[in-house]
Amino acid sequence: MGKRIVLADPRGFCAGVDRAIQTVETILRTSTGGGHRSGLPPVYVRRQIVHNRHVVGDLAAQGAVFVEELDEIPDEAVKAGVPVVFSAHGVSPSVQHEAKRRGMHVVDATCPLVSKVHREVLRYVKDGYDIVYIGHRGHDEAVGVVGESPDHVHLIEHVSDVEGLDFPENGKLIYLSQTTLSIDETRDVIEALKQRFPWIIEPPSSDICYATQNRQTAVKSVAEQSDCVVVVGSANSSNSVRLMEVAEQALAGRGHAYRVDDASELNDAWFTGVESVGITSGASVPEELVIGVVDALKSLCYEDVSYVTTTRENMHFVLPAELRKR
Ligand code: SF4
């Protein structure tokens, strides 16, 4: 067999990312121009709407203004009713309260599957539980979830963190997790939790979302047929970084997995002696970036392109209610 490309399917946009981007695009498209007339932007977005710099750059070029915190939004814009979109990763109640206090027009693009974890936290805290939350410290999603009840939600990242936890024997205890973790790594953390706290209960359903699970399953199959895997996705995209780790593990020492934002970051040296290159992309990555990587590899004589399809996705989330009629 000659040099070839194996594309993972599913890859790229998930339903939550699609909804978040469409939320901002719908506001941009239907903006009445009140903001424009006064020199204000048509929309503010708190944090990156999804963790992909190309998506953010594209929306910024269309007029969206990205801020890290709400205090960067001037009172004049709040008074003019310029909408403020919360990103797909969700926010903590303190952010919601601040927006309410300032009378902001909020459009919440939090992925419904992240909102589900927020609701679980509230429900279990109300029922007297302590919650061990498996997630990445500092990630927007984790900050939002822990913020629901900082005294009762205990964030851990790794198996080694389990040792540092202490809960009363047979007390009410449950674990929840970030939506974009590695299934295999999380399994090890859960096992360690069950060993240390045998009375800990499981969430009613896995918090690792369908898109994360499907992309990890697909990249594993791809890696098993490849000598090297390229994951398209940004460095701050949790699910993209997890895909790289899963691929590296599935390659089992036969080669390496690399993450690139786009084709310009490919390094020819990675492909020396490589016959088969697997490709996938994170849930926040537009397909044109994958096409760019495929084209770049074709110029290195990887001309045969095949697919590994592990499942068909048909998940779709409707836009936030106030945008549906636009
Ligand atoms: Fe929602 Fe999962 Fe997509 Fe995150 S990766 S936005 S949780 S569907």
Short mmCIF file of C-alpha atoms in Angstrom, two decimals, residues 86-322:
data_model
loop_
_atom_site.label_atom_id
_atom_site.label_comp_id
_atom_site.label_asym_id
_atom_site.label_seq_id
_atom_site.Cartn_x
_atom_site.Cartn_y
_atom_site.Cartn_z
CA PHE A 86 -22.15 33.41 27.43
CA SER A 87 -19.90 30.81 25.82
CA ALA A 88 -20.64 27.10 25.28
CA HIS A 89 -18.60 26.23 28.39
CA GLY A 90 -21.05 27.87 30.78
CA VAL A 91 -20.53 30.36 33.61
CA SER A 92 -20.68 30.30 37.38
CA PRO A 93 -23.64 31.89 39.22
CA SER A 94 -21.42 34.85 40.20
CA VAL A 95 -21.16 35.81 36.52
CA GLN A 96 -24.92 35.46 36.07
CA HIS A 97 -25.55 37.62 39.14
CA GLU A 98 -23.18 40.30 37.91
CA ALA A 99 -24.92 40.37 34.52
CA LYS A 100 -28.28 40.65 36.24
CA ARG A 101 -27.08 43.37 38.60
CA ARG A 102 -25.94 45.44 35.62
CA GLY A 103 -29.15 44.77 33.69
CA MET A 104 -27.36 43.08 30.81
CA HIS A 105 -29.21 41.47 27.92
CA VAL A 106 -27.76 37.97 28.22
CA VAL A 107 -28.05 35.27 25.57
CA ASP A 108 -26.82 32.05 27.11
CA ALA A 109 -25.06 29.73 24.64
CA THR A 110 -24.02 27.23 27.32
CA CYS A 111 -24.18 23.75 25.82
CA PRO A 112 -27.26 21.93 27.17
CA LEU A 113 -25.00 19.03 28.17
CA VAL A 114 -22.92 21.37 30.35
CA SER A 115 -26.11 22.85 31.82
CA LYS A 116 -27.13 19.29 32.72
CA VAL A 117 -24.02 18.99 34.94
CA HIS A 118 -24.84 22.37 36.59
CA ARG A 119 -28.32 21.07 37.37
CA GLU A 120 -26.90 17.85 38.79
CA VAL A 121 -24.65 19.86 41.12
CA LEU A 122 -27.58 21.93 42.39
CA ARG A 123 -29.78 18.87 42.87
CA TYR A 124 -27.20 16.81 44.78
CA VAL A 125 -26.02 19.72 46.94
CA LYS A 126 -29.65 20.39 47.85
CA ASP A 127 -29.94 16.72 48.85
CA GLY A 128 -26.94 17.08 51.17
CA TYR A 129 -24.23 15.50 48.98
CA ASP A 130 -20.58 16.34 48.63
CA ILE A 131 -19.52 16.16 45.00
CA VAL A 132 -16.16 15.06 43.65
CA TYR A 133 -15.88 16.79 40.28
CA ILE A 134 -13.33 15.32 37.88
CA GLY A 135 -12.17 18.13 35.61
CA HIS A 136 -9.37 20.45 34.59
CA ARG A 137 -8.49 23.23 37.00
CA GLY A 138 -8.92 26.63 35.38
CA HIS A 139 -10.93 25.37 32.38
CA ASP A 140 -14.00 27.58 31.82
CA GLU A 141 -16.40 24.65 32.16
CA ALA A 142 -14.86 23.50 35.46
CA VAL A 143 -14.82 27.03 36.85
CA GLY A 144 -18.53 27.39 36.06
CA VAL A 145 -19.54 24.05 37.59
CA VAL A 146 -17.45 24.42 40.76
CA GLY A 147 -18.84 27.94 41.12
CA GLU A 148 -22.33 26.50 41.64
CA SER A 149 -21.31 25.44 45.15
CA PRO A 150 -17.60 25.91 45.89
CA ASP A 151 -17.89 24.47 49.44
CA HIS A 152 -19.44 21.21 48.26
CA VAL A 153 -17.83 20.62 44.87
CA HIS A 154 -14.30 19.22 45.17
CA LEU A 155 -12.30 19.41 41.94
CA ILE A 156 -9.75 16.71 41.18
CA GLU A 157 -7.80 16.10 37.99
CA HIS A 158 -5.78 12.91 38.41
CA VAL A 159 -5.74 9.59 40.23
CA SER A 160 -3.06 11.02 42.53
CA ASP A 161 -5.50 13.73 43.70
CA VAL A 162 -7.83 11.13 45.25
CA GLU A 163 -5.41 10.66 48.14
CA GLY A 164 -5.87 14.27 49.22
CA LEU A 165 -9.65 13.92 49.62
CA ASP A 166 -11.31 13.26 52.94
CA PHE A 167 -15.02 12.63 53.55
CA PRO A 168 -16.95 11.20 56.50
CA GLU A 169 -17.51 7.46 56.18
CA ASN A 170 -20.83 6.55 54.56
CA GLY A 171 -21.70 10.22 54.06
CA LYS A 172 -23.59 11.35 50.96
CA LEU A 173 -21.00 11.43 48.18
CA ILE A 174 -21.21 11.42 44.37
CA TYR A 175 -18.79 12.04 41.52
CA LEU A 176 -19.51 14.10 38.41
CA SER A 177 -17.18 15.03 35.58
CA GLN A 178 -16.33 17.57 32.91
CA THR A 179 -17.90 16.76 29.55
CA THR A 180 -14.68 16.59 27.54
CA LEU A 181 -12.42 14.23 29.51
CA SER A 182 -10.61 11.13 28.32
CA ILE A 183 -12.92 8.18 28.94
CA ASP A 184 -9.99 5.89 29.81
CA GLU A 185 -8.28 8.31 32.16
CA THR A 186 -11.55 9.14 33.91
CA ARG A 187 -12.23 5.42 34.37
CA ASP A 188 -8.97 5.15 36.34
CA VAL A 189 -9.87 8.14 38.52
CA ILE A 190 -13.33 6.69 39.20
CA GLU A 191 -11.79 3.35 40.12
CA ALA A 192 -9.48 5.08 42.61
CA LEU A 193 -12.44 7.00 44.06
CA LYS A 194 -14.43 3.77 44.51
CA GLN A 195 -11.47 2.10 46.22
CA ARG A 196 -11.02 4.96 48.66
CA PHE A 197 -14.72 5.79 49.17
CA PRO A 198 -16.72 2.59 48.45
CA TRP A 199 -19.96 4.39 49.30
CA ILE A 200 -19.55 7.01 46.54
CA ILE A 201 -22.40 6.90 44.02
CA GLU A 202 -22.34 7.33 40.23
CA PRO A 203 -24.21 10.05 38.32
CA PRO A 204 -27.45 8.85 36.69
CA SER A 205 -25.67 8.93 33.30
CA SER A 206 -22.10 9.66 32.21
CA ASP A 207 -21.26 13.37 32.10
CA ILE A 208 -18.65 12.84 29.39
CA CYS A 209 -20.71 13.94 26.42
CA TYR A 210 -21.67 11.92 23.34
CA ALA A 211 -19.40 13.99 21.07
CA THR A 212 -16.33 13.47 23.26
CA GLN A 213 -17.00 9.74 23.46
CA ASN A 214 -17.65 9.35 19.74
CA ARG A 215 -14.54 11.30 18.69
CA GLN A 216 -12.33 9.34 21.06
CA THR A 217 -13.70 6.01 19.81
CA ALA A 218 -13.16 7.07 16.20
CA VAL A 219 -9.60 8.32 16.71
CA LYS A 220 -8.69 5.09 18.48
CA SER A 221 -9.76 3.07 15.44
CA VAL A 222 -7.94 5.47 13.14
CA ALA A 223 -4.74 5.30 15.21
CA GLU A 224 -4.79 1.51 15.07
CA GLN A 225 -4.54 1.79 11.27
CA SER A 226 -1.98 4.62 11.19
CA ASP A 227 1.69 5.31 11.87
CA CYS A 228 1.03 8.87 12.96
CA VAL A 229 -2.07 10.92 13.86
CA VAL A 230 -2.72 14.62 13.33
CA VAL A 231 -5.42 16.18 15.52
CA VAL A 232 -6.72 19.54 14.32
CA GLY A 233 -7.69 21.74 17.27
CA SER A 234 -6.51 24.57 19.49
CA ALA A 235 -4.21 24.11 22.48
CA ASN A 236 -6.88 25.35 24.92
CA SER A 237 -9.51 22.95 23.54
CA SER A 238 -9.87 20.24 26.18
CA ASN A 239 -11.46 17.71 23.85
CA SER A 240 -8.81 18.27 21.13
CA VAL A 241 -5.95 17.73 23.59
CA ARG A 242 -7.70 14.59 24.88
CA LEU A 243 -7.96 13.29 21.28
CA MET A 244 -4.20 13.71 20.91
CA GLU A 245 -3.58 11.78 24.15
CA VAL A 246 -6.00 9.00 23.17
CA ALA A 247 -4.37 8.73 19.72
CA GLU A 248 -0.87 8.66 21.20
CA GLN A 249 -1.88 5.82 23.47
CA ALA A 250 -3.60 3.87 20.69
CA LEU A 251 -0.51 4.23 18.48
CA ALA A 252 1.23 2.19 21.19
CA GLY A 253 4.72 3.42 20.40
CA ARG A 254 4.44 2.87 16.60
CA GLY A 255 4.42 6.64 16.05
CA HIS A 256 3.28 9.94 17.47
CA ALA A 257 0.14 12.07 17.62
CA TYR A 258 0.42 15.79 16.94
CA ARG A 259 -2.01 18.67 17.46
CA VAL A 260 -2.12 21.58 15.05
CA ASP A 261 -4.39 24.59 14.79
CA ASP A 262 -4.21 24.43 11.02
CA ALA A 263 -2.08 23.20 8.11
CA SER A 264 0.53 25.94 8.62
CA GLU A 265 1.68 24.18 11.81
CA LEU A 266 2.44 20.84 10.13
CA ASN A 267 6.08 19.81 10.20
CA ASP A 268 7.32 17.70 7.27
CA ALA A 269 9.77 15.91 9.58
CA TRP A 270 6.81 14.25 11.37
CA PHE A 271 6.06 12.23 8.25
CA THR A 272 9.49 10.82 7.46
CA GLY A 273 9.03 7.09 6.88
CA VAL A 274 5.29 7.33 7.67
CA GLU A 275 2.97 5.40 5.34
CA SER A 276 -0.39 6.08 6.92
CA VAL A 277 -1.49 9.35 8.59
CA GLY A 278 -4.67 9.41 10.68
CA ILE A 279 -6.54 12.69 10.92
CA THR A 280 -9.26 13.90 13.23
CA SER A 281 -10.44 17.22 14.68
CA GLY A 282 -11.83 18.49 17.97
CA ALA A 283 -15.48 19.36 18.54
CA SER A 284 -14.81 23.09 18.03
CA VAL A 285 -12.97 22.79 14.71
CA PRO A 286 -14.43 23.92 11.37
CA GLU A 287 -14.13 21.28 8.64
CA GLU A 288 -12.24 23.63 6.29
CA LEU A 289 -9.23 23.43 8.63
CA VAL A 290 -9.24 19.63 8.26
CA ILE A 291 -9.48 19.99 4.49
CA GLY A 292 -6.44 22.29 4.65
CA VAL A 293 -4.47 19.60 6.48
CA VAL A 294 -5.59 16.90 4.02
CA ASP A 295 -4.53 19.10 1.08
CA ALA A 296 -1.14 19.78 2.67
CA LEU A 297 -0.58 16.04 3.13
CA LYS A 298 -1.65 15.36 -0.45
CA SER A 299 1.20 17.64 -1.52
CA LEU A 300 3.47 15.24 0.42
CA CYS A 301 2.09 12.39 -1.75
CA TYR A 302 -0.52 11.08 0.72
CA GLU A 303 -3.03 10.72 -2.06
CA ASP A 304 -5.21 7.80 -1.04
CA VAL A 305 -7.92 8.98 1.42
CA SER A 306 -10.12 6.55 3.34
CA TYR A 307 -12.54 6.90 6.29
CA VAL A 308 -13.14 5.04 9.50
CA THR A 309 -16.74 5.58 10.58
CA THR A 310 -17.51 4.34 14.08
CA THR A 311 -20.97 5.87 14.47
CA ARG A 312 -23.42 8.26 12.82
CA GLU A 313 -24.37 11.35 14.82
CA ASN A 314 -27.72 13.08 14.55
CA MET A 315 -27.70 15.26 17.68
CA HIS A 316 -29.03 18.79 17.27
CA PHE A 317 -29.73 21.51 19.84
CA VAL A 318 -32.19 24.30 19.15
CA LEU A 319 -31.02 27.91 19.50
CA PRO A 320 -31.69 29.81 22.74
CA ALA A 321 -35.44 30.58 22.87
CA GLU A 322 -35.20 34.31 22.17
#
